[in-house]
Short mmCIF file of C-alpha atoms in Angstrom, two decimals:
data_model
loop_
_atom_site.label_atom_id
_atom_site.label_comp_id
_atom_site.label_asym_id
_atom_site.label_seq_id
_atom_site.Cartn_x
_atom_site.Cartn_y
_atom_site.Cartn_z
CA MET A 27 0.00 0.00 0.00
CA SER A 28 1.41 3.37 -1.02
CA ALA A 29 1.38 6.25 1.45
CA ILE A 30 0.32 8.70 -1.25
CA GLN A 31 -1.06 7.81 -4.64
CA VAL A 32 -2.19 10.40 -7.15
CA HIS A 33 -3.73 9.43 -10.44
CA GLY A 34 -4.81 11.64 -13.35
CA LEU A 35 -5.09 14.83 -11.28
CA ASN A 36 -6.08 18.03 -13.11
CA LYS A 37 -6.93 21.42 -11.67
CA THR A 38 -8.08 24.58 -13.39
CA PHE A 39 -8.33 27.98 -11.64
CA ASN A 40 -10.52 30.46 -13.54
CA GLU A 41 -9.78 28.77 -16.87
CA LYS A 42 -6.08 28.73 -16.10
CA LYS A 43 -4.54 25.27 -15.91
CA ALA A 44 -2.78 24.83 -12.56
CA LEU A 45 -2.14 21.07 -12.61
CA THR A 46 -2.03 18.79 -15.63
CA ASN A 47 -2.42 15.04 -15.41
CA ILE A 48 -0.38 14.49 -12.25
CA GLN A 49 0.64 10.90 -11.52
CA LEU A 50 2.73 10.01 -8.54
CA SER A 51 3.20 7.39 -5.90
CA ILE A 52 5.10 7.69 -2.63
CA GLU A 53 5.89 4.68 -0.44
CA PRO A 54 5.59 4.65 3.38
CA GLY A 55 8.66 6.05 5.14
CA GLU A 56 9.95 8.05 2.19
CA MET A 57 11.06 11.66 2.48
CA VAL A 58 10.39 13.34 -0.83
CA ALA A 59 11.11 16.89 -1.95
CA LEU A 60 8.81 18.74 -4.29
CA ILE A 61 10.62 21.52 -6.12
CA GLY A 62 9.69 24.05 -8.74
CA ALA A 63 9.51 27.77 -9.41
CA SER A 64 6.80 29.99 -7.93
CA GLY A 65 3.48 29.20 -9.52
CA SER A 66 4.59 25.79 -10.78
CA GLY A 67 1.81 24.07 -8.81
CA LYS A 68 3.61 22.72 -5.75
CA SER A 69 1.23 24.21 -3.19
CA THR A 70 -1.81 23.33 -5.25
CA LEU A 71 -0.70 19.70 -5.45
CA ILE A 72 -0.05 19.50 -1.70
CA ARG A 73 -3.42 21.09 -0.90
CA HIS A 74 -5.13 18.50 -3.09
CA ILE A 75 -3.39 15.63 -1.35
CA GLY A 76 -4.35 17.10 2.04
CA GLY A 77 -8.01 17.22 0.95
CA LEU A 78 -8.14 20.99 1.37
CA ILE A 79 -9.17 21.71 -2.22
CA HIS A 80 -11.15 19.87 -4.94
CA SER A 81 -9.71 18.75 -8.24
CA ASP A 82 -11.41 19.16 -11.62
CA LYS A 83 -14.28 16.78 -12.22
CA ASN A 84 -12.51 14.47 -14.67
CA ASP A 85 -11.40 10.92 -13.99
CA SER A 86 -8.91 11.24 -11.13
CA GLU A 87 -8.14 9.77 -7.75
CA ILE A 88 -6.01 10.69 -4.75
CA LYS A 89 -5.46 7.99 -2.16
CA VAL A 90 -3.67 8.55 1.12
CA LEU A 91 -2.73 5.50 3.19
CA GLY A 92 -4.92 3.42 0.92
CA GLN A 93 -8.05 5.49 1.56
CA VAL A 94 -9.73 7.75 -0.98
CA MET A 95 -9.09 11.41 -0.12
CA GLN A 96 -10.82 12.61 -3.25
CA LYS A 97 -12.06 11.11 -6.47
CA ASN A 98 -13.25 12.80 -9.69
CA GLY A 99 -13.36 16.19 -7.98
CA LYS A 100 -15.30 15.06 -4.91
CA LEU A 101 -13.88 14.66 -1.42
CA GLY A 102 -14.10 11.13 -0.05
CA SER A 103 -16.87 10.27 2.37
CA ASN A 104 -14.64 9.93 5.41
CA VAL A 105 -12.35 12.80 4.54
CA ARG A 106 -12.26 14.04 8.14
CA LYS A 107 -10.84 10.74 9.35
CA ILE A 108 -8.18 10.68 6.64
CA ARG A 109 -7.26 14.31 7.29
CA SER A 110 -6.68 13.37 10.92
CA GLU A 111 -4.01 10.88 9.77
CA VAL A 112 -2.29 13.45 7.57
CA GLY A 113 -0.38 16.30 9.18
CA VAL A 114 -0.12 19.46 7.14
CA VAL A 115 2.61 22.04 7.74
CA PHE A 116 2.07 25.38 6.01
CA GLN A 117 4.36 28.16 4.83
CA GLN A 118 2.66 30.66 7.15
CA PHE A 119 2.45 28.06 10.00
CA ASN A 120 -1.34 28.45 10.26
CA LEU A 121 -1.33 28.39 14.04
CA VAL A 122 -4.06 30.25 15.91
CA ASN A 123 -2.19 33.34 17.09
CA ARG A 124 -4.17 34.13 20.20
CA LEU A 125 -4.10 30.60 21.61
CA SER A 126 -1.18 29.22 23.58
CA VAL A 127 1.41 27.02 21.91
CA LEU A 128 0.19 24.08 23.99
CA THR A 129 -3.44 24.59 22.94
CA ASN A 130 -2.35 24.78 19.32
CA VAL A 131 -0.51 21.49 19.70
CA LEU A 132 -3.51 19.91 21.47
CA MET A 133 -5.55 20.74 18.36
CA GLY A 134 -3.84 17.70 16.89
CA TYR A 135 -6.22 15.54 18.94
CA LEU A 136 -9.40 17.00 17.47
CA GLY A 137 -9.66 14.34 14.79
CA GLN A 138 -9.03 11.47 17.21
CA ILE A 139 -11.02 12.06 20.38
CA PRO A 140 -14.85 12.14 20.66
CA SER A 141 -16.00 15.36 19.07
CA TRP A 142 -17.93 16.62 22.13
CA ARG A 143 -14.73 16.44 24.17
CA GLY A 144 -12.72 18.26 21.52
CA THR A 145 -15.44 20.87 21.13
CA LEU A 146 -15.47 21.64 24.86
CA GLY A 147 -11.68 21.57 25.02
CA LEU A 148 -11.62 18.82 27.65
CA PHE A 149 -8.22 17.26 27.05
CA THR A 150 -7.02 14.60 29.50
CA HIS A 151 -3.84 14.82 31.51
CA ALA A 152 -2.29 12.05 29.40
CA GLU A 153 -3.05 13.97 26.23
CA LYS A 154 -1.49 17.13 27.64
CA LYS A 155 1.55 15.10 28.66
CA ARG A 156 1.96 13.74 25.15
CA ALA A 157 1.55 17.24 23.69
CA MET A 158 4.31 18.46 26.02
CA ASP A 159 6.48 15.52 24.93
CA ALA A 160 5.95 16.55 21.32
CA LEU A 161 6.93 20.12 22.16
CA HIS A 162 10.00 18.78 23.94
CA ARG A 163 10.98 16.80 20.86
CA VAL A 164 10.92 19.90 18.68
CA GLY A 165 12.75 21.83 21.40
CA ILE A 166 10.18 24.45 22.44
CA ASP A 167 8.49 22.91 25.52
CA LYS A 168 9.63 25.93 27.58
CA LEU A 169 7.34 28.15 25.49
CA ALA A 170 4.23 25.99 25.96
CA LEU A 171 2.09 28.61 27.69
CA GLN A 172 3.02 31.58 25.51
CA ARG A 173 0.66 32.83 22.87
CA SER A 174 1.86 31.41 19.58
CA SER A 175 2.02 34.90 18.07
CA THR A 176 4.91 35.71 20.43
CA LEU A 177 7.13 32.99 18.93
CA SER A 178 9.64 33.49 16.13
CA GLY A 179 8.83 32.06 12.71
CA GLY A 180 11.07 29.05 13.18
CA GLN A 181 9.58 28.29 16.60
CA GLN A 182 6.05 28.58 15.22
CA GLN A 183 6.90 26.17 12.44
CA ARG A 184 8.27 23.68 14.97
CA ALA A 185 5.07 24.07 17.00
CA ALA A 186 3.17 23.24 13.81
CA ILE A 187 5.28 20.10 13.43
CA ALA A 188 4.57 19.23 17.08
CA ARG A 189 0.87 19.48 16.19
CA THR A 190 1.35 16.83 13.50
CA ILE A 191 3.14 14.65 16.07
CA THR A 192 0.24 14.76 18.56
CA GLN A 193 -2.01 14.14 15.61
CA GLY A 194 -0.18 10.82 15.24
CA ALA A 195 0.13 11.61 11.55
CA LYS A 196 1.57 8.84 9.40
CA VAL A 197 2.00 11.27 6.52
CA ILE A 198 3.23 14.84 6.77
CA LEU A 199 2.63 17.26 3.91
CA ALA A 200 4.82 20.34 4.29
CA ASP A 201 3.98 23.23 2.00
CA GLU A 202 7.04 25.49 1.72
CA PRO A 203 7.75 25.11 5.46
CA ILE A 204 10.96 27.14 5.28
CA ALA A 205 10.14 29.72 2.64
CA SER A 206 9.57 32.50 5.18
CA LEU A 207 12.40 31.54 7.55
CA ASP A 208 16.03 32.57 7.92
CA PRO A 209 18.74 29.97 7.14
CA SER A 210 19.37 28.81 10.72
CA SER A 211 15.64 28.40 11.49
CA SER A 212 15.23 26.66 8.14
CA ARG A 213 17.86 24.15 9.10
CA LYS A 214 16.22 23.46 12.48
CA VAL A 215 12.83 22.94 10.86
CA MET A 216 14.26 20.61 8.20
CA ASP A 217 16.21 18.69 10.89
CA THR A 218 12.96 18.28 12.84
CA LEU A 219 11.13 16.97 9.80
CA GLU A 220 14.00 14.59 9.09
CA ARG A 221 13.94 13.26 12.67
CA VAL A 222 10.20 12.64 12.52
CA ASN A 223 10.75 10.83 9.23
CA LEU A 224 13.61 8.65 10.50
CA GLU A 225 12.46 7.99 14.09
CA ASP A 226 8.72 7.64 13.58
CA LYS A 227 8.82 6.31 10.01
CA VAL A 228 6.46 9.08 8.97
CA THR A 229 6.18 9.68 5.23
CA VAL A 230 7.13 13.28 4.42
CA LEU A 231 6.36 15.20 1.25
CA VAL A 232 7.94 18.64 1.49
CA SER A 233 7.79 21.39 -1.11
CA LEU A 234 10.90 23.51 -1.25
CA HIS A 235 12.35 26.42 -3.09
CA GLN A 236 15.97 25.64 -2.86
CA VAL A 237 17.39 22.60 -4.56
CA ASP A 238 20.30 22.44 -2.11
CA TYR A 239 17.91 21.69 0.78
CA ALA A 240 16.15 19.07 -1.32
CA MET A 241 19.43 17.34 -2.12
CA GLN A 242 20.62 17.44 1.47
CA TYR A 243 17.50 16.13 3.19
CA CYS A 244 15.52 14.12 0.65
CA PRO A 245 16.72 11.05 -1.23
CA ARG A 246 14.00 11.54 -3.82
CA THR A 247 12.89 14.70 -5.60
CA ILE A 248 9.88 15.50 -7.73
CA ALA A 249 10.24 18.60 -9.88
CA MET A 250 7.35 20.57 -11.34
CA ARG A 251 7.04 23.15 -14.07
CA ASP A 252 3.85 24.87 -15.20
CA GLY A 253 1.64 22.36 -13.40
CA GLU A 254 3.33 19.25 -14.71
CA ILE A 255 5.78 16.81 -13.18
CA VAL A 256 8.95 17.09 -15.22
CA PHE A 257 11.29 15.03 -13.05
CA ASP A 258 10.80 12.29 -10.49
CA GLY A 259 13.84 10.42 -9.24
CA ASN A 260 17.04 10.37 -7.26
CA SER A 261 17.95 13.79 -5.86
CA GLU A 262 21.60 13.22 -6.67
CA SER A 263 20.93 13.31 -10.36
CA LEU A 264 19.87 16.95 -10.02
CA THR A 265 23.02 18.61 -11.34
CA PRO A 266 23.03 22.33 -12.16
CA ASP A 267 23.17 21.50 -15.85
CA PHE A 268 20.25 19.16 -15.53
CA LEU A 269 18.24 21.83 -13.69
CA LYS A 270 19.05 24.38 -16.35
CA GLN A 271 17.82 21.91 -18.94
CA LEU A 272 14.62 21.39 -16.94
CA TYR A 273 13.84 24.95 -15.99
CA GLY A 274 15.76 27.10 -18.44
CA ASP A 275 16.20 30.61 -17.11
CA HIS A 276 14.31 29.88 -13.92
CA SER A 277 17.05 27.63 -12.57
CA LEU A 278 18.82 30.46 -10.76
CA GLU A 279 15.74 31.12 -8.68
CA LEU A 280 15.67 27.49 -7.60
CA TYR A 281 19.26 27.43 -6.50
CA GLY A 282 19.27 29.01 -3.05
CA ASN A 283 19.47 32.66 -1.99
CA ASN A 284 16.30 33.77 -3.65
CA LYS A 285 13.97 33.99 -0.70
CA GLN A 286 11.71 36.71 -1.97
CA GLU A 287 8.54 34.88 -2.73
CA LYS A 288 5.02 35.97 -2.26
CA PRO A 289 3.02 33.85 0.19
CA ALA A 290 1.65 30.72 -1.38
CA GLY A 291 -0.56 31.73 -4.26
CA ASN A 292 -3.63 29.98 -5.59
CA TYR A 293 -5.48 30.93 -2.47
CA THR A 294 -8.55 33.08 -2.69
CA GLN A 295 -11.34 33.91 -0.28
CA LYS A 296 -13.66 32.18 -2.67
CA ASP A 297 -11.78 28.91 -2.28
CA ALA A 298 -11.90 29.27 1.47
CA ALA A 299 -15.65 29.78 1.30
CA ALA A 300 -16.11 26.82 -0.98
CA LEU A 301 -14.06 24.64 1.33
CA ALA A 302 -15.79 25.82 4.46
CA SER A 303 -19.11 24.80 2.99
CA VAL A 304 -17.98 21.21 2.48
CA MET B 29 27.34 67.02 -16.17
CA SER B 30 25.26 65.98 -13.24
CA THR B 31 23.98 69.53 -12.53
CA GLN B 32 23.00 69.82 -16.14
CA ALA B 33 21.09 66.57 -15.91
CA TYR B 34 19.46 67.87 -12.74
CA SER B 35 18.27 71.18 -14.27
CA GLN B 36 17.11 69.30 -17.31
CA SER B 37 14.97 67.01 -15.18
CA THR B 38 13.44 69.80 -13.04
CA ARG B 39 12.37 71.64 -16.18
CA ASP B 40 10.41 68.57 -17.21
CA ILE B 41 8.34 68.54 -14.02
CA VAL B 42 4.78 69.59 -14.78
CA VAL B 43 2.42 71.06 -12.20
CA PRO B 44 -0.56 68.69 -12.13
CA ASN B 45 -4.06 69.99 -12.74
CA THR B 46 -5.57 70.75 -9.32
CA LYS B 47 -8.92 72.18 -10.46
CA ARG B 48 -12.00 70.67 -8.87
CA SER B 49 -13.26 67.84 -10.96
CA PHE B 50 -16.75 67.79 -12.37
CA ALA B 51 -17.67 64.89 -10.09
CA ASN B 52 -16.67 66.94 -7.05
CA LEU B 53 -18.89 69.88 -8.09
CA ALA B 54 -21.77 67.56 -8.93
CA MET B 55 -21.56 66.05 -5.45
CA TRP B 56 -21.94 69.47 -3.84
CA GLY B 57 -24.82 70.29 -6.22
CA ILE B 58 -26.65 67.12 -5.26
CA THR B 59 -26.11 67.79 -1.56
CA PHE B 60 -27.62 71.29 -1.74
CA ALA B 61 -30.46 70.19 -4.02
CA LEU B 62 -31.37 67.49 -1.49
CA LEU B 63 -31.38 69.99 1.38
CA ALA B 64 -33.57 72.45 -0.59
CA LEU B 65 -35.96 69.69 -1.61
CA SER B 66 -36.47 68.62 2.01
CA TRP B 67 -37.08 72.14 3.36
CA GLU B 68 -40.86 72.10 3.06
CA GLY B 69 -41.35 68.47 4.04
CA ALA B 70 -39.41 69.01 7.25
CA ASP B 71 -41.44 72.18 7.98
CA MET B 72 -38.31 74.25 8.51
CA ARG B 73 -39.29 77.50 10.29
CA PRO B 74 -36.12 78.91 11.84
CA LEU B 75 -37.79 82.31 12.35
CA SER B 76 -40.28 80.91 14.83
CA LEU B 77 -37.35 80.31 17.20
CA ILE B 78 -36.84 84.07 17.30
CA GLU B 79 -40.51 85.11 17.16
CA ASN B 80 -41.34 82.91 20.14
CA ALA B 81 -38.19 83.82 22.03
CA GLU B 82 -40.15 85.06 24.99
CA ASN B 83 -42.21 81.89 25.31
CA MET B 84 -39.05 79.84 24.92
CA SER B 85 -37.19 81.62 27.67
CA GLN B 86 -40.19 81.22 29.97
CA PHE B 87 -40.34 77.52 29.11
CA VAL B 88 -36.63 77.03 29.75
CA SER B 89 -36.74 78.96 33.02
CA GLY B 90 -39.36 76.46 34.23
CA PHE B 91 -36.56 73.86 34.36
CA PHE B 92 -34.55 75.81 36.93
CA PRO B 93 -33.76 75.14 39.63
CA PRO B 94 -34.04 71.36 39.15
CA ASP B 95 -36.12 69.70 41.84
CA MET B 96 -34.09 66.84 43.31
CA SER B 97 -36.49 66.12 46.20
CA GLN B 98 -37.36 62.69 44.83
CA TRP B 99 -33.80 61.66 43.86
CA ARG B 100 -34.02 58.29 45.61
CA MET B 101 -36.86 57.23 43.37
CA TYR B 102 -35.06 58.56 40.29
CA VAL B 103 -31.83 56.71 41.10
CA ASN B 104 -33.81 53.56 41.75
CA GLU B 105 -35.51 53.85 38.35
CA ILE B 106 -32.19 54.55 36.60
CA TRP B 107 -30.76 51.41 38.20
CA ILE B 108 -33.74 49.47 36.80
CA THR B 109 -33.03 51.06 33.41
CA ILE B 110 -29.43 49.85 33.54
CA GLN B 111 -30.59 46.37 34.56
CA ILE B 112 -32.92 46.31 31.54
CA ALA B 113 -29.92 47.18 29.34
CA ILE B 114 -27.77 44.49 31.01
CA TRP B 115 -30.28 41.71 30.35
CA GLY B 116 -31.25 42.97 26.90
CA THR B 117 -27.61 43.07 25.84
CA ALA B 118 -26.72 39.73 27.43
CA LEU B 119 -29.58 37.90 25.71
CA SER B 120 -28.75 39.50 22.38
CA ILE B 121 -25.08 38.44 22.62
CA VAL B 122 -26.16 34.84 23.20
CA PHE B 123 -28.30 34.93 20.06
CA ALA B 124 -25.98 37.11 17.97
CA VAL B 125 -23.14 34.55 18.15
CA PRO B 126 -24.91 31.78 16.19
CA PHE B 127 -26.82 34.23 13.96
CA GLY B 128 -23.59 36.14 13.27
CA ILE B 129 -21.75 32.97 12.29
CA LEU B 130 -24.68 31.84 10.14
CA SER B 131 -24.62 35.14 8.24
CA SER B 132 -20.89 35.04 7.42
CA GLU B 133 -20.30 34.26 3.79
CA ASN B 134 -16.88 32.70 4.40
CA LEU B 135 -18.33 30.03 6.71
CA VAL B 136 -21.72 28.98 5.36
CA PRO B 137 -23.25 28.59 1.87
CA TRP B 138 -25.38 31.38 0.40
CA TRP B 139 -28.67 29.60 1.03
CA VAL B 140 -27.94 29.83 4.75
CA PHE B 141 -26.44 33.32 5.10
CA GLN B 142 -28.92 35.07 2.80
CA PRO B 143 -32.09 34.18 4.74
CA VAL B 144 -30.37 34.69 8.11
CA ARG B 145 -29.12 38.11 7.02
CA ARG B 146 -32.59 39.15 5.85
CA LEU B 147 -34.01 38.10 9.22
CA MET B 148 -31.33 40.17 10.99
CA ASP B 149 -32.14 43.11 8.67
CA ALA B 150 -35.73 42.91 9.85
CA PHE B 151 -34.64 42.87 13.52
CA ARG B 152 -32.54 45.97 12.91
CA ALA B 153 -34.96 47.84 10.69
CA ILE B 154 -37.60 48.17 13.38
CA ASN B 155 -36.77 50.50 16.23
CA GLU B 156 -36.67 49.12 19.77
CA MET B 157 -39.53 51.50 20.72
CA VAL B 158 -41.78 49.70 18.24
CA PHE B 159 -40.76 46.31 19.61
CA ALA B 160 -41.33 47.66 23.13
CA MET B 161 -44.93 48.63 22.26
CA LEU B 162 -45.54 45.14 20.85
CA PHE B 163 -43.99 43.37 23.83
CA VAL B 164 -45.97 45.53 26.28
CA VAL B 165 -49.06 44.06 24.66
CA ALA B 166 -47.62 40.55 24.73
CA VAL B 167 -46.08 40.32 28.24
CA GLY B 168 -47.65 43.30 29.97
CA LEU B 169 -46.32 46.64 31.20
CA GLY B 170 -42.93 46.74 32.88
CA PRO B 171 -39.20 46.19 32.47
CA PHE B 172 -39.47 42.67 30.97
CA ALA B 173 -41.09 44.11 27.83
CA GLY B 174 -38.13 46.50 27.60
CA VAL B 175 -35.63 43.65 27.93
CA LEU B 176 -37.31 41.75 25.10
CA ALA B 177 -37.41 44.84 22.88
CA LEU B 178 -33.68 45.50 23.35
CA TRP B 179 -32.96 41.82 22.85
CA VAL B 180 -34.56 41.58 19.39
CA HIS B 181 -33.20 44.86 18.04
CA THR B 182 -29.68 44.39 19.43
CA THR B 183 -29.50 40.80 18.18
CA GLY B 184 -29.98 42.18 14.66
CA ILE B 185 -27.23 44.75 15.13
CA LEU B 186 -24.69 42.52 16.88
CA ALA B 187 -25.21 39.65 14.43
CA LYS B 188 -24.26 41.98 11.60
CA LEU B 189 -21.22 43.38 13.42
CA PHE B 190 -20.13 39.88 14.53
CA SER B 191 -20.40 38.50 11.00
CA GLU B 192 -18.40 41.40 9.57
CA ALA B 193 -15.62 40.55 12.03
CA VAL B 194 -15.80 36.89 11.03
CA GLU B 195 -15.61 37.75 7.34
CA SER B 196 -12.34 39.60 7.82
CA ILE B 197 -10.48 36.79 9.61
CA ASP B 198 -7.29 35.18 8.35
CA PRO B 199 -8.41 31.87 6.79
CA ARG B 200 -5.07 30.13 7.29
CA PRO B 201 -5.38 29.20 10.99
CA VAL B 202 -8.83 27.78 10.22
CA GLU B 203 -7.27 25.65 7.52
CA GLY B 204 -4.63 24.53 10.01
CA ILE B 205 -7.40 23.33 12.35
CA ARG B 206 -9.27 21.68 9.47
CA ALA B 207 -6.16 19.77 8.48
CA THR B 208 -6.17 17.96 11.85
CA GLY B 209 -9.53 16.37 10.99
CA ALA B 210 -11.60 18.70 13.16
CA THR B 211 -15.38 19.07 12.76
CA ALA B 212 -16.88 22.23 11.28
CA LEU B 213 -17.97 23.37 14.74
CA GLN B 214 -14.45 22.84 16.09
CA GLU B 215 -13.04 24.87 13.21
CA VAL B 216 -15.25 27.77 14.30
CA ILE B 217 -14.47 27.39 18.01
CA TYR B 218 -10.70 27.10 17.68
CA GLY B 219 -9.98 28.77 14.35
CA VAL B 220 -12.51 31.60 14.10
CA ILE B 221 -13.58 32.69 17.58
CA PRO B 222 -10.10 33.31 19.04
CA GLN B 223 -9.47 35.68 16.12
CA VAL B 224 -12.68 37.68 16.50
CA LEU B 225 -13.16 37.61 20.28
CA PRO B 226 -11.58 41.01 21.09
CA LEU B 227 -13.72 42.71 18.45
CA TRP B 228 -16.83 40.87 19.59
CA ILE B 229 -16.30 41.99 23.18
CA SER B 230 -15.72 45.55 22.06
CA TYR B 231 -18.88 45.60 19.93
CA SER B 232 -20.91 44.09 22.77
CA LEU B 233 -19.76 46.72 25.25
CA TYR B 234 -20.50 49.46 22.75
CA ARG B 235 -24.01 48.10 22.26
CA PHE B 236 -24.44 47.99 26.03
CA GLU B 237 -23.70 51.73 26.16
CA SER B 238 -26.23 52.38 23.41
CA ASN B 239 -28.78 50.15 25.10
CA VAL B 240 -28.56 52.10 28.35
CA ARG B 241 -29.38 55.24 26.33
CA SER B 242 -32.22 53.47 24.51
CA ALA B 243 -33.58 52.02 27.74
CA THR B 244 -34.02 55.52 29.21
CA VAL B 245 -36.88 56.15 26.75
CA LEU B 246 -38.46 52.67 26.70
CA GLY B 247 -40.54 53.68 29.70
CA ILE B 248 -42.47 56.16 27.54
CA VAL B 249 -44.35 53.24 25.99
CA GLY B 250 -44.68 51.50 29.33
CA ALA B 251 -41.68 49.21 29.13
CA GLY B 252 -40.21 50.18 32.50
CA GLY B 253 -37.32 52.25 33.77
CA ILE B 254 -36.65 55.97 34.17
CA GLY B 255 -38.43 56.78 30.90
CA MET B 256 -41.80 56.25 32.57
CA VAL B 257 -40.96 58.87 35.25
CA LEU B 258 -39.61 61.23 32.63
CA TRP B 259 -42.74 60.98 30.53
CA GLU B 260 -45.07 61.52 33.46
CA ASN B 261 -43.14 64.63 34.52
CA VAL B 262 -43.21 66.10 31.01
CA ARG B 263 -46.90 65.40 30.58
CA GLY B 264 -47.73 66.95 33.95
CA PHE B 265 -45.64 70.09 33.17
CA TYR B 266 -43.35 69.30 36.14
CA TYR B 267 -40.33 70.82 34.43
CA ALA B 268 -38.16 71.19 37.54
CA GLU B 269 -38.53 67.44 38.20
CA THR B 270 -37.90 66.72 34.50
CA ALA B 271 -34.66 68.69 34.72
CA ALA B 272 -33.57 66.65 37.73
CA VAL B 273 -34.22 63.37 35.92
CA MET B 274 -32.37 64.56 32.83
CA ILE B 275 -29.34 65.56 34.89
CA LEU B 276 -29.24 62.16 36.58
CA ILE B 277 -29.55 60.41 33.19
CA ILE B 278 -26.67 62.47 31.78
CA ILE B 279 -24.48 61.64 34.78
CA SER B 280 -25.17 57.90 34.75
CA VAL B 281 -24.92 57.49 30.97
CA SER B 282 -21.63 59.42 30.90
CA LEU B 283 -20.20 57.30 33.70
CA LEU B 284 -21.17 54.07 31.96
CA ASP B 285 -19.72 55.32 28.66
CA LEU B 286 -16.42 56.07 30.38
CA LEU B 287 -16.36 52.69 32.09
CA SER B 288 -17.16 50.76 28.95
CA GLN B 289 -14.61 52.74 26.93
CA ARG B 290 -11.97 51.74 29.48
CA LEU B 291 -12.99 48.10 29.22
CA ARG B 292 -12.99 48.22 25.43
CA LYS B 293 -9.47 49.62 25.38
CA MET B 294 -8.39 46.74 27.62
CA VAL B 295 -9.62 44.00 25.29
CA THR B 296 -8.39 45.36 21.96
#
C-alpha cells in the first residue's frame, strides 16, 4: 500500500490550468522533496493531497494510506478521518495566534477524540503530557504557555510540526515550510522533519524552493514546471546542468538565496468559502 | 554634467491639474439640491425660534432650579433602566453569536447566510420602541417588555457586526485546524472565535452603552425604567422634576460610557 497515490489529477483555476495530469506514488517512510519555481503548482498539489481543495471533475483519484481522499473532484466520504491521519505544515504556519502554543498542539487531537470532548476543550492529563512531549521533541516545551504569536517564525513552524506529532500523523505534507524563515531556522525545521521521518517512520512530502535543501534532506525529488511533473527520481541526479535543462532561465531562482517569494498563491477567499461549505 | 542633468529634469516637471473635478462639483450640487428639496417636508421655520423667544425663555426657566427632592426614586428607576440594558444586551449576545456565524459568507453557503441576514435586517430595521410597544401588549407593562425589545433589536445589530468581524479573519489558521480532521464546529471554536473575540467583546460593550441610552426612553411606551418617570413629569408640566431626571440620566450614561470605553481599550 502506497502512502500517497495520485492518479490523473487536473486542476483549473478560472480557466487557467494549474495542474495537468499528475501521476505520482510515494511509499511509506519516504522523504520526498517537491521543487519548482513559484506558480509551478507545488502548493496546489499539496493542498489537493491534504483534501483541502477539490480537483477538476474528470477521472482522477487521490489515495492517502490506501483510503480515498478525493475522487473525480469530490472529497471522499470519510475525509475528516483521513485528514486526521495526515499532518499538514504550512508556509505561514497556520497556528491560531491568540491561543497558547500548547493549545495549538492539542488541536492535533481534534480528529481522534470524541468530538464533544474536543469541542469543549476537555483534554485529558495524558493527552497534555503527550503534547508536552511533542513540544520537547521539537525543542520548544519551555514556550508551551506563551501565545503562539509571540514565537519566532522558526519556533512557530516547529510548533506546527509538534501538532502533526500529537495528531499521530503517518503522513506529513509540508507546503514550503521554510520559505519564510532565515537559514538557521530553516535548518532546524528541516532537521525536525528529518527526525520525525527517520524515528517515527512518517512519510514526508515537502515542497521547497531551494534545490540544495532538497538534495541534502531528501533522497528523492519530484520537480514541477507549469503544473506538470517534469522530473521524479534520485535527488543526486539533479546537477546544475540538468536543472538548467529542466527549468531554463528559472534555474537560478531554484538554486538558493532567492527567498523573496510571495506567500503561497492559488489561495482566494472564494476557495476558502467553498471549502468551508464542504 | 550631473547639474546639467538635474536642471534638465526639473524643467520637465509639470504642475498637475488641481482644479476641482466635475464629479466633485456635482456632489456638492446634489447635496444642496437634497437639502432644498427637504425644506418644506421638514417644515423648517427657523424664524419661529426668534418670534417665540419670549415663550421659549419662559419655558426654559421652568426647568430651573431642578427639583431633586425625589432623587431616591429617580436613582432607583435609573438602576432598573441599567438592569434592563444588562439583560437585553446579554440575551442578544447569546443569540448574535450563532446568527452572526450563520450570516458570514466565508463560513456557510449562500442559502444559509442570505435568509439569516434578511431576518437580521428585519430585527434591525424596526426601532426598539416599536418592539417595546408590541412586547408591552404581549407580556404586559414593565421592564421585561423592555428587555425583550432591546434583545430583538440588538441581536440584529450585533449579528451583523459579529459577522463582519468573522468575514475579515485570516483563513489560514482555520485551515490549520481543518487539516487535523476537526469538525466544522471545532473549526469555528478554535480557528474563528479566538481571532474575532476582542472585536466581539468591544462591539458588545458598545451596544451595552447604546442600550442604556435606549432604555431611558423605553418607559415612555410602558416598558419600565426611568423613561416612565420622565414621561409623566413632562406630561404633567413638572419641568423642575424633569430637569432633575435629565441631569441624573446624563451623569449615569456618561459614567457608563467612560467605564465601557476603558474596558474596550483593555480587550483590543
